[in-house]
Short mmCIF file of C-alpha atoms in Angstrom, two decimals:
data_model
loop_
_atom_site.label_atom_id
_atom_site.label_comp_id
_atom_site.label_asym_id
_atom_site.label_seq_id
_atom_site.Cartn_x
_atom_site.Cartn_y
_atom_site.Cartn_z
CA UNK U 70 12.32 3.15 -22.14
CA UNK U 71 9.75 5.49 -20.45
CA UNK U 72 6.09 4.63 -19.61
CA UNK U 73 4.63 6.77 -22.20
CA UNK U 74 7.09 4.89 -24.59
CA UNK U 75 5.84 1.35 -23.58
CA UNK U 76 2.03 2.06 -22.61
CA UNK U 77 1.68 5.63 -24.63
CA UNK U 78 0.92 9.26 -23.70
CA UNK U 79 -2.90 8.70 -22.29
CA UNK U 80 -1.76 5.48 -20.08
CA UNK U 81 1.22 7.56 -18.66
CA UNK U 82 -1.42 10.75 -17.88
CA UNK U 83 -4.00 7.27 -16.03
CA UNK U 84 -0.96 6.79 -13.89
CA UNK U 85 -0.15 10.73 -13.16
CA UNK U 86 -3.73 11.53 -12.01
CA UNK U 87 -3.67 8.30 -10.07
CA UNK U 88 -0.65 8.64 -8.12
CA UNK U 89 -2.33 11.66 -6.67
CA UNK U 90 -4.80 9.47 -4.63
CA UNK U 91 -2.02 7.86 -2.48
CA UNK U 92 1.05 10.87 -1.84
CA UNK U 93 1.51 9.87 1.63
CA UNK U 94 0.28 6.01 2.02
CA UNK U 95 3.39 4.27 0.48
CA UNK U 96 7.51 4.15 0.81
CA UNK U 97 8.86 6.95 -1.91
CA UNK U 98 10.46 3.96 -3.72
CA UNK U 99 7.11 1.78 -4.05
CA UNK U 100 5.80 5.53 -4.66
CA UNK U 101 8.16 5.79 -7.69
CA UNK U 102 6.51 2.32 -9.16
CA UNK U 103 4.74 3.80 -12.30
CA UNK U 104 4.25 0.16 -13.23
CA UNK U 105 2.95 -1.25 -9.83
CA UNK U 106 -0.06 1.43 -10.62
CA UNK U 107 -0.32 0.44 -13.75
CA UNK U 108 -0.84 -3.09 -12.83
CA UNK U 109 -3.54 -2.31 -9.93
CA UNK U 110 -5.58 0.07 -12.78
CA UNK U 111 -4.61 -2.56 -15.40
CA UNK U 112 -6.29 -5.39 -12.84
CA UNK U 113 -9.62 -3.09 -12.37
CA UNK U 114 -9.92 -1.94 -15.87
CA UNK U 115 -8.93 1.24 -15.12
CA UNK U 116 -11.57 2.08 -13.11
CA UNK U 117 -9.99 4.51 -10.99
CA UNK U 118 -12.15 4.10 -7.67
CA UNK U 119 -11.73 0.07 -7.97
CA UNK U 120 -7.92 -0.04 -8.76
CA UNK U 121 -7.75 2.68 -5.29
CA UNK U 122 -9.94 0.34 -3.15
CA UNK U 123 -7.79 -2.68 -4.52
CA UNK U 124 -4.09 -0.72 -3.72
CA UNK U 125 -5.52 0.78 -0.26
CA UNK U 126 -6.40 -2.84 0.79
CA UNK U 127 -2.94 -4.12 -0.64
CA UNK U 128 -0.87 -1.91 1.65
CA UNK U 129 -3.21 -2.90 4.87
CA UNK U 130 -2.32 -6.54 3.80
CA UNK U 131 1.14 -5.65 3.71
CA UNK U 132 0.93 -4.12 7.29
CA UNK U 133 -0.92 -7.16 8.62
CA UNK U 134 1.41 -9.35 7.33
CA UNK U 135 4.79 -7.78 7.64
CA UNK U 136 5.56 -8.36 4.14
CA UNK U 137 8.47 -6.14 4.30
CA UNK U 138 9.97 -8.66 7.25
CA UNK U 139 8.84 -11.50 5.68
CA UNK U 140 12.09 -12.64 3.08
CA UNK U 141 14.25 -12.21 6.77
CA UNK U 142 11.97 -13.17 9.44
CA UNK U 143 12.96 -16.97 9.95
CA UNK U 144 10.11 -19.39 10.96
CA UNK U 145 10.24 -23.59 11.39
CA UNK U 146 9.02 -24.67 8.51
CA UNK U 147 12.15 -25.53 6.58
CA UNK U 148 12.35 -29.22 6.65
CA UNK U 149 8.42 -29.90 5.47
CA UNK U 150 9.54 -26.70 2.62
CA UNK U 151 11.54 -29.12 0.84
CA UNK U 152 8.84 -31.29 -0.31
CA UNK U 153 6.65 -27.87 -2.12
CA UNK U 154 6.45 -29.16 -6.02
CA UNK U 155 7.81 -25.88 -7.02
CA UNK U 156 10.96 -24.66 -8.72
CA UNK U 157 12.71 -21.89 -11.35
CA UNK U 158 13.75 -23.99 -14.70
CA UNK U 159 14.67 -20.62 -16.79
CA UNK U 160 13.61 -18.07 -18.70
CA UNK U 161 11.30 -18.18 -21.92
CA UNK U 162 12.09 -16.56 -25.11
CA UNK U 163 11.10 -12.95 -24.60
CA UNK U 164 12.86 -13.27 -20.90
CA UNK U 165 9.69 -14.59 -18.63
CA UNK U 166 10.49 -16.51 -15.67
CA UNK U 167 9.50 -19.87 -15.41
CA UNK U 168 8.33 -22.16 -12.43
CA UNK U 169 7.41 -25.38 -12.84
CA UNK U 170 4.84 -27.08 -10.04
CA UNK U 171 4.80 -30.61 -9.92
CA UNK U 172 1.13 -30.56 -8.42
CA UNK U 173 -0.39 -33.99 -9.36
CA UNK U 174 2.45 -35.25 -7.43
CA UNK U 175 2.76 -33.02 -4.28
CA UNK U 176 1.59 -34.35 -0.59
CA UNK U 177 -1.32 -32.25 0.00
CA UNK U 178 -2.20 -33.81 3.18
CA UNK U 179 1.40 -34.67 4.13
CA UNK U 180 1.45 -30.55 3.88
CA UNK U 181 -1.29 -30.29 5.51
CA UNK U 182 -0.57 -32.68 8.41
CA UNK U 183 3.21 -31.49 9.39
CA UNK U 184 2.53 -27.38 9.15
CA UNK U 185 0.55 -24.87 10.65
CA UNK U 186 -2.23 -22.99 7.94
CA UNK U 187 -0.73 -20.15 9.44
CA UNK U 188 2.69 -21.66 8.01
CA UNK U 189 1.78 -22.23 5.16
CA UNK U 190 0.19 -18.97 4.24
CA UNK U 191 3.52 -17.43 5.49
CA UNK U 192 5.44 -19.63 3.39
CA UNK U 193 3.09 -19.14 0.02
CA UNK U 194 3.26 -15.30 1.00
CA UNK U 195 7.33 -15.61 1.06
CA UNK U 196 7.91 -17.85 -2.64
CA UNK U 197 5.65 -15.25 -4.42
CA UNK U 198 7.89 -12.49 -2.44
CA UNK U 199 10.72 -14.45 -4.37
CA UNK U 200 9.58 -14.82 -7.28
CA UNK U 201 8.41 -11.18 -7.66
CA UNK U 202 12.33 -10.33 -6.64
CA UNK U 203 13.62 -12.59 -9.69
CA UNK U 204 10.80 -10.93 -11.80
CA UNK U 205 11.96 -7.81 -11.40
CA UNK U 206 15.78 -8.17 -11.64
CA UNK U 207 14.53 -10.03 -15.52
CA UNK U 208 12.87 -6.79 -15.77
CA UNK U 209 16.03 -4.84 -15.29
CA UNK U 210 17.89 -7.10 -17.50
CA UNK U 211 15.72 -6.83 -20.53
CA UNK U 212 14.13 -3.95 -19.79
CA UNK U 213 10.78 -4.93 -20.77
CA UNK U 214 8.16 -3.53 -18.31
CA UNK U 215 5.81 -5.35 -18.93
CA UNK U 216 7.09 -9.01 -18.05
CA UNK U 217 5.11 -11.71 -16.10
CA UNK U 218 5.72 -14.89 -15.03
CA UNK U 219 4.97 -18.54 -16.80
CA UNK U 220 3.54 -21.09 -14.95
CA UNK U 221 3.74 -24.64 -16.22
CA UNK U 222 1.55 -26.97 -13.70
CA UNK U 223 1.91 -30.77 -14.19
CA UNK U 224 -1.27 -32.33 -13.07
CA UNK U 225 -0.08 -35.92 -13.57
CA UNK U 226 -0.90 -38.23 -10.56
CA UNK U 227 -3.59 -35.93 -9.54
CA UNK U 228 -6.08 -38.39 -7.61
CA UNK U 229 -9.49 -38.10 -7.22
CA UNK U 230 -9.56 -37.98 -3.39
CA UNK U 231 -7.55 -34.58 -3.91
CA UNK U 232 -9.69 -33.28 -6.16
CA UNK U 233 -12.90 -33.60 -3.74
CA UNK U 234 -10.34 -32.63 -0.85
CA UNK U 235 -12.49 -30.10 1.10
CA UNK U 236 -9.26 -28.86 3.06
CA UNK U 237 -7.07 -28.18 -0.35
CA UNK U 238 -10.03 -26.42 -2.04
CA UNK U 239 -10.33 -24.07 0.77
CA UNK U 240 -6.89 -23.60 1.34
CA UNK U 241 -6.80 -22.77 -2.97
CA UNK U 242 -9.07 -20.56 -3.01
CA UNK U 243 -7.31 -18.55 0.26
CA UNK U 244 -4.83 -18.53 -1.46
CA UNK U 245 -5.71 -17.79 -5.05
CA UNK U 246 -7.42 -14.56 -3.16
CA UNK U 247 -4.37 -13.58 -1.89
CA UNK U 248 -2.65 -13.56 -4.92
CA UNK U 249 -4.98 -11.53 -7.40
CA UNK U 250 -5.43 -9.17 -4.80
CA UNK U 251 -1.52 -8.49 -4.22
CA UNK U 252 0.31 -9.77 -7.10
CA UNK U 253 -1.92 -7.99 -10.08
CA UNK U 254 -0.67 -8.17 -13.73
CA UNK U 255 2.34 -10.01 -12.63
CA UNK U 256 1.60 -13.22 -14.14
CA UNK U 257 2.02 -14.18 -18.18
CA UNK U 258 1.32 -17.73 -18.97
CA UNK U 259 -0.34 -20.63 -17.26
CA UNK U 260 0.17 -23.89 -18.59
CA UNK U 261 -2.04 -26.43 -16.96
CA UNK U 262 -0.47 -30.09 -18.61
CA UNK U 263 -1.26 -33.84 -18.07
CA UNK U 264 -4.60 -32.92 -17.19
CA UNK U 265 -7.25 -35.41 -16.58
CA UNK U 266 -11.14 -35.53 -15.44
CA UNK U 267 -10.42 -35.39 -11.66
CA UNK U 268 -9.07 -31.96 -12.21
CA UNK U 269 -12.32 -30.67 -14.05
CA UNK U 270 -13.78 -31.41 -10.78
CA UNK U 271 -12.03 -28.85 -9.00
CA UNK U 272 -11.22 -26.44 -11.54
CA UNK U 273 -15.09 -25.94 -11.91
CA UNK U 274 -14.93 -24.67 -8.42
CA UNK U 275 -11.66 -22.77 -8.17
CA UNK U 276 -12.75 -20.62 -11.48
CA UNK U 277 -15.70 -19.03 -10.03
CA UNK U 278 -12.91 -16.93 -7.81
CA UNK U 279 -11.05 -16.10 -10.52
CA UNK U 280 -10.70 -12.97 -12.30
CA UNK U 281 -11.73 -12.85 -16.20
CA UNK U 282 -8.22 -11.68 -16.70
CA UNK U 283 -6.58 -14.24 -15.20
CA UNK U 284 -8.62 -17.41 -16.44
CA UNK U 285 -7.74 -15.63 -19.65
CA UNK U 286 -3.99 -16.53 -19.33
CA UNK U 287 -4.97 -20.41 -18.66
CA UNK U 288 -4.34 -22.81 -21.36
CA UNK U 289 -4.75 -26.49 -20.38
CA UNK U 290 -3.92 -29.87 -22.05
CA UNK U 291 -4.29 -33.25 -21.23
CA UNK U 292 -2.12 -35.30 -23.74
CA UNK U 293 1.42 -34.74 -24.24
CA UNK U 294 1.52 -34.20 -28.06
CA UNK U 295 -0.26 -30.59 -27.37
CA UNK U 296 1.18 -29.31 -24.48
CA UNK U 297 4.96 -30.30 -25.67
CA UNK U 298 5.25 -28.36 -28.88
CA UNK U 299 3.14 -25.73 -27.35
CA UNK U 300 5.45 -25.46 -25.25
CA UNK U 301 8.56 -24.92 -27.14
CA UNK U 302 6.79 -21.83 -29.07
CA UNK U 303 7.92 -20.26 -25.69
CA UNK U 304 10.66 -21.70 -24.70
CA UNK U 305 14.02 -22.88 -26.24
CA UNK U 306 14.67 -26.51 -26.51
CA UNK U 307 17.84 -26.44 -24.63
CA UNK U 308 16.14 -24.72 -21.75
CA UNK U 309 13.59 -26.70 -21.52
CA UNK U 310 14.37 -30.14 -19.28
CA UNK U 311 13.45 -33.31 -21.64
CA UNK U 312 10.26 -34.16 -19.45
CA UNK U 313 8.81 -31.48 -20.64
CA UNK U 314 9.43 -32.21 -24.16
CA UNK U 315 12.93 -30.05 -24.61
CA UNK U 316 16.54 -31.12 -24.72
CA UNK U 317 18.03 -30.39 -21.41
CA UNK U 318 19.07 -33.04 -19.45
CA UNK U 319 21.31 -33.23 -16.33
CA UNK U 320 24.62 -33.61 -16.39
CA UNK U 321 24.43 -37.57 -16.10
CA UNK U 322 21.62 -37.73 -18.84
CA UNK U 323 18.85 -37.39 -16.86
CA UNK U 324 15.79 -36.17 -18.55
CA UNK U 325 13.87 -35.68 -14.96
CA UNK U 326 16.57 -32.81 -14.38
CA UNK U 327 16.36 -33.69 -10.57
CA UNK U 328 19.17 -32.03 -9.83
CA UNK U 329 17.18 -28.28 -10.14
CA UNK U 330 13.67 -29.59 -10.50
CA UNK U 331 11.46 -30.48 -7.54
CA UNK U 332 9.13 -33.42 -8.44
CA UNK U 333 7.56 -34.02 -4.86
CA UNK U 334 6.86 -37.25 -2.81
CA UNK U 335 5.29 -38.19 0.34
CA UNK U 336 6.07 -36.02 3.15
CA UNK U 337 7.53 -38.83 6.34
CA UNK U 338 5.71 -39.34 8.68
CA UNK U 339 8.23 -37.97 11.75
CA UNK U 340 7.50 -34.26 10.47
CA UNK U 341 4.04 -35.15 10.87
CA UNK U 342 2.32 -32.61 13.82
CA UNK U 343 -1.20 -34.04 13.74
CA UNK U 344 -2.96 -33.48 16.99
CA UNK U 345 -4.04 -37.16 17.94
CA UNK U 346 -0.53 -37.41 18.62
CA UNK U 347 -0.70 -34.33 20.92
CA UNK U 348 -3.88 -33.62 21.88
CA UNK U 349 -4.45 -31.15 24.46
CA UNK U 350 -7.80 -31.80 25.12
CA UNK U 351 -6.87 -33.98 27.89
CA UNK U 352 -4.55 -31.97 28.95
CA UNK U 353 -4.40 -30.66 32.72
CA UNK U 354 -3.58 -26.90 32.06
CA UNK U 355 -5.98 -26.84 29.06
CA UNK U 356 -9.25 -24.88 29.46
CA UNK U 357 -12.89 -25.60 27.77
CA UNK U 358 -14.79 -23.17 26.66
CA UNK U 359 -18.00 -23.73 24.64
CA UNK U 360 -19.05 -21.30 22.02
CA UNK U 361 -22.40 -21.05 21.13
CA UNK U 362 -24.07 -20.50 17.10
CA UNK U 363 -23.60 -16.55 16.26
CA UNK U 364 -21.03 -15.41 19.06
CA UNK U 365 -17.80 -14.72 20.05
CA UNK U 366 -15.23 -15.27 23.38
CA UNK U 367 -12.34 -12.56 24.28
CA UNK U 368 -9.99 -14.04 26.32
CA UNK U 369 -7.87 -11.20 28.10
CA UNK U 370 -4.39 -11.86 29.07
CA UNK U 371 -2.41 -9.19 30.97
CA UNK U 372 1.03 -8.37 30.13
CA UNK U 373 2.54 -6.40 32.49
CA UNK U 374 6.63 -5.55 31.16
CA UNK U 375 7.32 -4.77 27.47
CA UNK U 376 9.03 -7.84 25.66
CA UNK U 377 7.16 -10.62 27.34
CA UNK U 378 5.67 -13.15 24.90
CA UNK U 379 2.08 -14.51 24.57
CA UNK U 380 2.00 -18.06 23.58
CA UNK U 381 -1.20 -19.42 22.60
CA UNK U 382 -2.05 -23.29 21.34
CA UNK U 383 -5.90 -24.59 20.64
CA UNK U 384 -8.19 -27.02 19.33
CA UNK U 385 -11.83 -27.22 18.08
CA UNK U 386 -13.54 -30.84 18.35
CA UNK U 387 -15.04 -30.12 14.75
CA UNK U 388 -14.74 -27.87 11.95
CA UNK U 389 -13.29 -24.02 11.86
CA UNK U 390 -13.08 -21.16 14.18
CA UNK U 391 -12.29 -17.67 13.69
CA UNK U 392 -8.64 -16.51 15.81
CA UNK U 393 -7.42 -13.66 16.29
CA UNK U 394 -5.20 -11.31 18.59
CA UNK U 395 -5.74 -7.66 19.73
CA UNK U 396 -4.90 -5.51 22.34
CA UNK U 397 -6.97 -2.92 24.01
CA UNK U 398 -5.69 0.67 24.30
CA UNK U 399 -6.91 4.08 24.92
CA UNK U 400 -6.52 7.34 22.38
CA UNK U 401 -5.77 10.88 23.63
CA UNK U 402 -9.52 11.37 24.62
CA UNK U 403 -9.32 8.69 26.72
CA UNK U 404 -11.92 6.83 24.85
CA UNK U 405 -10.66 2.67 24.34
CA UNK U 406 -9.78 1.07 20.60
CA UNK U 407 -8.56 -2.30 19.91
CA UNK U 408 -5.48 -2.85 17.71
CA UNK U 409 -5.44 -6.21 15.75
CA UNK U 410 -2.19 -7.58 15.99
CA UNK U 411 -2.85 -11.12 14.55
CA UNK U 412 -5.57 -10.95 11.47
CA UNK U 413 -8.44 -12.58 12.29
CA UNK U 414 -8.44 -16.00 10.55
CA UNK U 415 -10.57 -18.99 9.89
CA UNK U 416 -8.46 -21.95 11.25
CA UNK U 417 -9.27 -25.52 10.83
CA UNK U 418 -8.21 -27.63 13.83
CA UNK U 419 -9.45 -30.62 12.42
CA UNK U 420 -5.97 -32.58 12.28
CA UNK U 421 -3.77 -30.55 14.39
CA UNK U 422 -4.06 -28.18 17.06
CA UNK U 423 -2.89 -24.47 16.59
CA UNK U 424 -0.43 -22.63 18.07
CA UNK U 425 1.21 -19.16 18.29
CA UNK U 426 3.09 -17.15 19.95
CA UNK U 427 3.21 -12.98 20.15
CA UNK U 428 6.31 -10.25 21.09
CA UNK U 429 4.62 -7.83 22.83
CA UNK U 430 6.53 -4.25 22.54
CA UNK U 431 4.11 -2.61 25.57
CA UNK U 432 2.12 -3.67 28.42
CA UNK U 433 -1.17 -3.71 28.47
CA UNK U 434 -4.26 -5.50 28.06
CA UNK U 435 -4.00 -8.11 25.10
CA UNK U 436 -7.23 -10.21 23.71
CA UNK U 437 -7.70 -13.62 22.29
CA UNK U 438 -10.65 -13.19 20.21
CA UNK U 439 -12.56 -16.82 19.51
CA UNK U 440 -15.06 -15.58 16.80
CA UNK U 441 -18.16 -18.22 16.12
CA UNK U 442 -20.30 -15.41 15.10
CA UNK U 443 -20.19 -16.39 11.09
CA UNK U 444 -21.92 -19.63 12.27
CA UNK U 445 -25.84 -19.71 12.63
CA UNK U 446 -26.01 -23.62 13.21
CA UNK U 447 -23.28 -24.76 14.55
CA UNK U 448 -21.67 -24.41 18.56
CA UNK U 449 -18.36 -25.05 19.43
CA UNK U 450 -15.99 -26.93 22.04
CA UNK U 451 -12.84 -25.07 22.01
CA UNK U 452 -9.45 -26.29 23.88
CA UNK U 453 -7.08 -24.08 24.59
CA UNK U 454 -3.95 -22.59 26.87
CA UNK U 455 -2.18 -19.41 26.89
CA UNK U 456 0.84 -17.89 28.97
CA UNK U 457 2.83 -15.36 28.95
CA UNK U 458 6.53 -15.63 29.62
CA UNK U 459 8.83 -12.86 30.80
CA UNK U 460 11.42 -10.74 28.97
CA UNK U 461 14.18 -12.75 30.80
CA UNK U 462 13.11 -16.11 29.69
CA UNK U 463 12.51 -14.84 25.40
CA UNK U 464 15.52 -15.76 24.22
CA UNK U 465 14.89 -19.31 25.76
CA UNK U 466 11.66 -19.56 24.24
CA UNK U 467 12.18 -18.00 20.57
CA UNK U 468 15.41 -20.32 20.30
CA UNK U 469 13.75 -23.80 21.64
#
């Protein structure tokens, strides 16, 4: 079927006049996307100047992020990945995926403890990247457009000391941003179950970042006999696994369907990376540098052959810093400009210290920007080391 089949003549002319804004920003196939434009105008109301400012920022987060490298580019977090509630249990009626998130159950602080934030956005960033993949070949298969994925998040076990967790809420919202910025229209049903008072707490928060389109999609339940047979109005019976109030077991009769579905657990304690373990504040090589309320630090590191790596690990003695990494050039008129190779983040050191490391394809000046300047109250005592190790030695590094 063709867009002005599904979404009708003056949707299909939106789109047209639309695509004009962007002829030579995007990849011809993303270019050919009718329905990735509809989604962005769909997410702003068709308000063409919002959905632009929305898709221009999109395609700078793609850059910044290497979203294109990001289902190859390998990275060590697979042994903490196989604790992430999260899993595919089918499709629903009309052809939806479905992932179900065991999230009252997950180890939030284990997760926390044994990976990196940067990690862990990567590794957020790379499941949606999935799961748009498998949402688009269901697309192909049923040929409806206009599919989005259901969400069925189990609450049960959800404690109170994660619901006041200042570190998860954060990290939520971060992430929450990330998606309804880059992932528009892409998402059906959400069906929050098992839901008890301690999530109120939190979900009173988290909704004041959410869009009015996508709290619209939320339907929550606390007690079984609602969320079960509003469940199967969506999904067959013999699709759905018997926890969830269907028929499908695994093969030896389990109703828990372990075998395909991930129901969490504590993360051990051996993939733990927390830095009182491995503190390099008292560390010889380590330097101190205090930052005071409403400024910033660039630390310049010289690279002098193309290849070499820059390898970078800190700490902060409390709360967050802003990171980042650049490197200093000049245009044809000779006048300087920084590149930003690593985003600037917020990073919490709090239980682990950071670290990094950068492939540098030139030589040149490169900066290590320590960014207090959001902070009017606060200094801080930074920790931190950084080296950079020659093209012959890489492979050595990368690999250990």
């Amino acid at each position: 079927m063709t867009v002005t089949e599904i979404l009708g003549p003056d949707v299909e002319i939106k789109i047209q006049d639309f695509k004009k804004r962007f002829t030579k920003e995007m990849e011809l196939s993303m270019y050919e996307d009718k329905f990735m434009f509809y989604r962005f105008l769909k997410a702003r109301d068709f308000n063409f100047d919002q959905a632009e400012s929305m898709l221009r920022k999109h395609l700078e987060w793609r850059k910044e992020f290497k979203i294109d490298k990001i289902m190859t580019e390998p990275f060590k977090l697979d042994k903490v990945e196989e604790y992430i509630t999260q899993c595919y249990i089918g499709n629903t009626k009309e052809g939806s995926i479905i992932k179900y998130f065991a999230y009252g159950k997950m180890d939030f602080k284990g997760w926390r403890m044994s990976s990196k934030w940067s990690d862990r956005i990567k590794s957020t960033i790379k499941l949606t990247e999935h799961e748009k993949a498998a949402l688009d070949k269901q697309v192909e298969k049923t040929g409806n457009y206009l599919l989005g994925s259901t969400y069925i998040i189990d609450m049960k076990d959800f404690s109170f000391a994660t619901a006041t967790d200042k570190h998860l809420i954060s990290e939520i919202i971060y992430l929450l941003n990330i998606y309804q910025d880059n992932y528009p229209e892409r998402l059906q049903n959400v069906f929050l179950i098992n839901v008890s008072s301690y999530f109120v707490l939190v979900f009173s928060i988290l909704k004041s970042f959410l869009s009015v389109g996508l709290i619209a999609k939320i339907s929550i339940y606390s007690s079984p006999a609602d969320w079960k047979p509003e469940l199967l109005k969506y999904i067959d019976a013999e699709i759905l696994p018997a926890f969830l109030g269907g028929n499908k077991t695994d093969p030896d009769g389990d109703p828990l369907c372990k075998s395909f579905v991930h129901h969490g657990g504590k993360i051990p304690a051996e993939l733990c990376i927390h830095k009182s373990k491995n503190s390099i504040a008292k560390s010889k090589d380590a330097k101190k540098l205090i930052l005071p309320r409403a400024t910033f630090s660039e630390i310049e590191v010289e690279v002098k052959e193309p290849g070499s790596l820059i390898e970078w690990e800190f700490e902060i003695k409390c709360r967050d810093i802003g990171f980042g990494l650049f490197l200093k050039e000049r245009d044809d008129e000779g006048k300087e400009k920084i590149n930003a190779l690593v985003p600037l983040l917020r990073l919490d050191t709090d239980e682990f210290s950071e670290t990094g490391v950068y492939k540098c394809e030139k030589p040149g000046t490169y900066v290590m920007l320590f960014d207090n300047s959001y902070s009017w109250v606060r200094s801080k005592e930074i920790y931190y080391k950084a080296a950079v190790v020659s093209p012959k030695d890489c492979d050595k590094k990368l690999t250990n």
